């Protein structure tokens, strides 16, 4: 899978970003959506999305993310890759979330004091659908 642009949005306000195939570091800053500024950096080793200068998503190695949306109660997206990845999300500090992968509840996770949650993914089908629900 390859995106036409490093970051873009749909009519519904869903973000798509990243490029895990590129060996060259790519970066786009100042992408505006709904009054927020997004910065994305991506290549085969890492994909990172920041919203208003705060970490929102990071994967090691790099991935492609589609249908990404976040609100105060939920964060959801589809992640595409070709090898196992470690994903870190920047959420509300000290909050508890329900993690669902491909609509299956994996468990409850707590964000640390800085709001970070990390988990690993494998790509048997090339993509995984993730949803974090705030409890």
Short mmCIF file of C-alpha atoms in Angstrom, two decimals:
data_model
loop_
_atom_site.label_atom_id
_atom_site.label_comp_id
_atom_site.label_asym_id
_atom_site.label_seq_id
_atom_site.Cartn_x
_atom_site.Cartn_y
_atom_site.Cartn_z
CA UNK A 1 0.00 0.00 0.00
CA UNK A 2 1.24 3.50 -0.84
CA UNK A 3 -0.40 6.85 -0.07
CA UNK A 4 -0.35 9.64 -2.65
CA UNK A 5 0.71 12.19 0.00
CA UNK A 6 2.61 11.82 3.27
CA UNK A 7 -0.47 13.16 5.12
CA UNK A 8 -4.00 13.83 3.91
CA UNK A 9 -7.56 13.99 5.20
CA UNK A 10 -10.86 12.67 3.92
CA UNK A 11 -14.14 14.57 3.65
CA UNK A 12 -15.11 12.98 6.99
CA UNK A 13 -12.02 14.46 8.66
CA UNK A 14 -10.13 11.16 8.92
CA UNK A 15 -6.35 11.34 8.57
CA UNK A 16 -4.10 9.09 6.51
CA UNK A 17 -0.31 9.32 6.88
CA UNK A 18 3.01 7.50 6.73
CA UNK A 19 5.25 5.57 4.35
CA UNK A 20 6.98 2.41 5.57
CA UNK A 21 8.57 1.67 2.21
CA UNK A 22 10.76 4.79 1.92
CA UNK A 23 14.39 4.53 2.99
CA UNK A 24 14.65 8.33 2.83
CA UNK A 25 13.31 10.34 5.76
CA UNK A 26 10.19 12.28 4.83
CA UNK A 27 8.64 15.12 6.78
CA UNK A 28 5.63 17.40 6.45
CA UNK A 29 4.86 20.12 8.99
CA UNK A 30 1.89 22.39 9.47
CA UNK A 31 -0.89 20.22 8.00
CA UNK A 32 -4.06 21.92 9.23
CA UNK A 33 -7.29 20.11 10.05
CA UNK A 34 -10.16 21.42 12.21
CA UNK A 35 -7.99 24.16 13.73
CA UNK A 36 -5.15 21.78 14.69
CA UNK A 37 -1.67 21.56 13.20
CA UNK A 38 -0.22 18.13 12.44
CA UNK A 39 3.40 17.22 11.77
CA UNK A 40 4.36 13.84 10.32
CA UNK A 41 7.73 12.16 9.89
CA UNK A 42 8.00 8.79 8.23
CA UNK A 43 10.29 6.26 6.57
CA UNK A 44 10.99 2.56 6.89
CA UNK A 45 12.34 2.86 10.46
CA UNK A 46 9.70 5.09 12.13
CA UNK A 47 6.39 6.87 11.57
CA UNK A 48 5.50 9.73 13.93
CA UNK A 49 2.43 12.00 14.04
CA UNK A 50 2.23 15.05 16.28
CA UNK A 51 -0.85 17.19 16.91
CA UNK A 52 -0.10 20.74 18.03
CA UNK A 53 3.48 19.63 18.86
CA UNK A 54 2.39 16.69 21.09
CA UNK A 55 2.93 13.03 20.24
CA UNK A 56 -0.23 11.36 18.99
CA UNK A 57 1.13 8.24 17.20
CA UNK A 58 4.50 6.61 16.73
CA UNK A 59 5.47 3.25 15.29
CA UNK A 60 8.84 1.53 15.09
CA UNK A 61 9.46 0.48 12.36
CA UNK A 62 7.45 2.74 10.05
CA UNK A 63 3.82 2.12 9.07
CA UNK A 64 0.99 3.61 7.06
CA UNK A 65 -2.07 4.72 9.02
CA UNK A 66 -5.51 5.25 7.48
CA UNK A 67 -8.91 6.34 8.83
CA UNK A 68 -7.29 7.92 11.91
CA UNK A 69 -9.57 9.90 14.18
CA UNK A 70 -9.40 10.94 17.80
CA UNK A 71 -11.85 12.59 20.16
CA UNK A 72 -11.93 12.85 23.98
CA UNK A 73 -13.54 9.38 24.30
CA UNK A 74 -12.00 7.32 21.50
CA UNK A 75 -9.04 6.98 19.18
CA UNK A 76 -9.34 4.66 16.16
CA UNK A 77 -7.32 3.87 13.05
CA UNK A 78 -6.16 1.16 10.67
CA UNK A 79 -2.44 0.52 10.57
CA UNK A 80 -0.67 -1.13 7.62
CA UNK A 81 2.76 -2.70 7.75
CA UNK A 82 4.84 -5.64 6.65
CA UNK A 83 6.66 -6.58 9.85
CA UNK A 84 5.96 -6.53 13.62
CA UNK A 85 5.80 -3.01 15.09
CA UNK A 86 5.80 -1.27 18.45
CA UNK A 87 3.09 1.44 18.57
CA UNK A 88 3.08 4.30 21.07
CA UNK A 89 0.04 6.56 21.44
CA UNK A 90 -0.12 9.90 23.22
CA UNK A 91 -3.41 10.02 25.15
CA UNK A 92 -4.77 11.55 28.37
CA UNK A 93 -2.35 11.11 31.30
CA UNK A 94 -3.31 8.53 33.97
CA UNK A 95 -6.51 7.53 32.10
CA UNK A 96 -7.70 3.95 31.58
CA UNK A 97 -8.54 2.65 28.10
CA UNK A 98 -9.99 -0.47 26.51
CA UNK A 99 -7.78 -1.70 23.65
CA UNK A 100 -9.51 -3.45 20.75
CA UNK A 101 -7.59 -4.97 17.84
CA UNK A 102 -9.72 -6.06 14.87
CA UNK A 103 -12.85 -5.65 17.08
CA UNK A 104 -11.49 -8.07 19.70
CA UNK A 105 -10.91 -6.69 23.18
CA UNK A 106 -7.28 -7.28 24.06
CA UNK A 107 -7.52 -5.78 27.53
CA UNK A 108 -7.55 -2.62 29.58
CA UNK A 109 -4.47 -0.41 29.61
CA UNK A 110 -3.52 2.62 31.66
CA UNK A 111 -1.77 5.63 30.20
CA UNK A 112 1.30 6.62 32.17
CA UNK A 113 1.84 10.05 33.75
CA UNK A 114 2.78 11.51 30.39
CA UNK A 115 -0.22 9.90 28.64
CA UNK A 116 1.69 7.27 26.69
CA UNK A 117 0.45 3.76 25.92
CA UNK A 118 2.55 1.23 23.99
CA UNK A 119 1.67 -2.11 22.44
CA UNK A 120 2.96 -4.46 19.72
CA UNK A 121 1.29 -5.56 16.49
CA UNK A 122 1.93 -8.32 13.96
CA UNK A 123 0.76 -8.11 10.36
CA UNK A 124 -0.49 -11.48 9.17
CA UNK A 125 -3.03 -9.79 6.87
CA UNK A 126 -1.00 -6.63 6.23
CA UNK A 127 -3.29 -4.43 8.37
CA UNK A 128 -4.78 -4.17 11.85
CA UNK A 129 -7.74 -2.07 13.01
CA UNK A 130 -7.18 -0.42 16.39
CA UNK A 131 -9.63 1.27 18.73
CA UNK A 132 -8.88 2.77 22.13
CA UNK A 133 -11.97 3.57 24.21
CA UNK A 134 -11.62 5.74 27.29
CA UNK A 135 -13.20 4.14 30.36
#
